[in-house]
């Protein structure tokens, strides 16, 4: 805190003092938010809401087709998109800036703090200095309309929902195989160099997601060879859950094979 130590000297400007105070305030806010999230407890009414709602949670490795599948499901009015809240700024995807209320509900740090204190989240997490969470209000809207709440969420978030209710349906979407996944991912990039650089970074994330999903018994694994067929299968699971249990064993084997292929590629790149 060199600037604070030299407040009485002529070595610093008013702007530097202001910047230092802003930094201290920001760090205090971040520490407070992290504390609130770490100690957050879902209110009993929200847990009851989850238990009595139809909720579909989509997970999968990046590029497996979660977004496309979800968009197709949402053409059916029985489904309602659950838009998460976040304190991060909107990003640009494929030349399009994310929209508030569509991609995320973008909120200020102060608003996130208020929602945490009022216990307005179903679940919330603190990731790289940013808050992500699902509000109670989002689930309530779907439940009041008799709709199925659907959102894509990470493995840890799904685990939180499963603690609240076993009735929550969790689906893990897989590409048919490693090469198809790699080709789909490459289509997102304008240059091979950019793709290779980003793809290598995605491999550890894919390994972690697959390992965590395979460790638990509650995921329905679905091979996404065609998003329309994938959406159809998911819709059947939501209405005839039991009939698809036998298929999960076969697809879990495919998921394990994909995990092994991703690990092999990752190790090759580390040499």
PDB file of C-alpha atoms in Angstrom, residues 83-86 104 121-125 131-135:
ATOM      1  CA  UNK A  83     -32.190 -17.086 -18.019  1.00  0.00           C
ATOM      2  CA  UNK A  84     -29.387 -16.979 -15.462  1.00  0.00           C
ATOM      3  CA  UNK A  85     -28.108 -13.839 -13.771  1.00  0.00           C
ATOM      4  CA  UNK A  86     -24.489 -12.715 -13.954  1.00  0.00           C
ATOM      5  CA  UNK A 104     -28.220 -13.625 -19.418  1.00  0.00           C
ATOM      6  CA  UNK A 121     -31.405 -17.293  -5.886  1.00  0.00           C
ATOM      7  CA  UNK A 122     -32.003 -21.021  -6.281  1.00  0.00           C
ATOM      8  CA  UNK A 123     -28.247 -21.447  -6.553  1.00  0.00           C
ATOM      9  CA  UNK A 124     -25.330 -19.072  -7.032  1.00  0.00           C
ATOM     10  CA  UNK A 125     -21.614 -19.405  -7.612  1.00  0.00           C
ATOM     11  CA  UNK A 131     -21.466 -14.041  -9.842  1.00  0.00           C
ATOM     12  CA  UNK A 132     -23.611 -16.555 -11.737  1.00  0.00           C
ATOM     13  CA  UNK A 133     -26.971 -17.719 -10.446  1.00  0.00           C
ATOM     14  CA  UNK A 134     -30.528 -18.806 -11.164  1.00  0.00           C
ATOM     15  CA  UNK A 135     -33.244 -16.719  -9.568  1.00  0.00           C
TER      16      UNK A 135
END
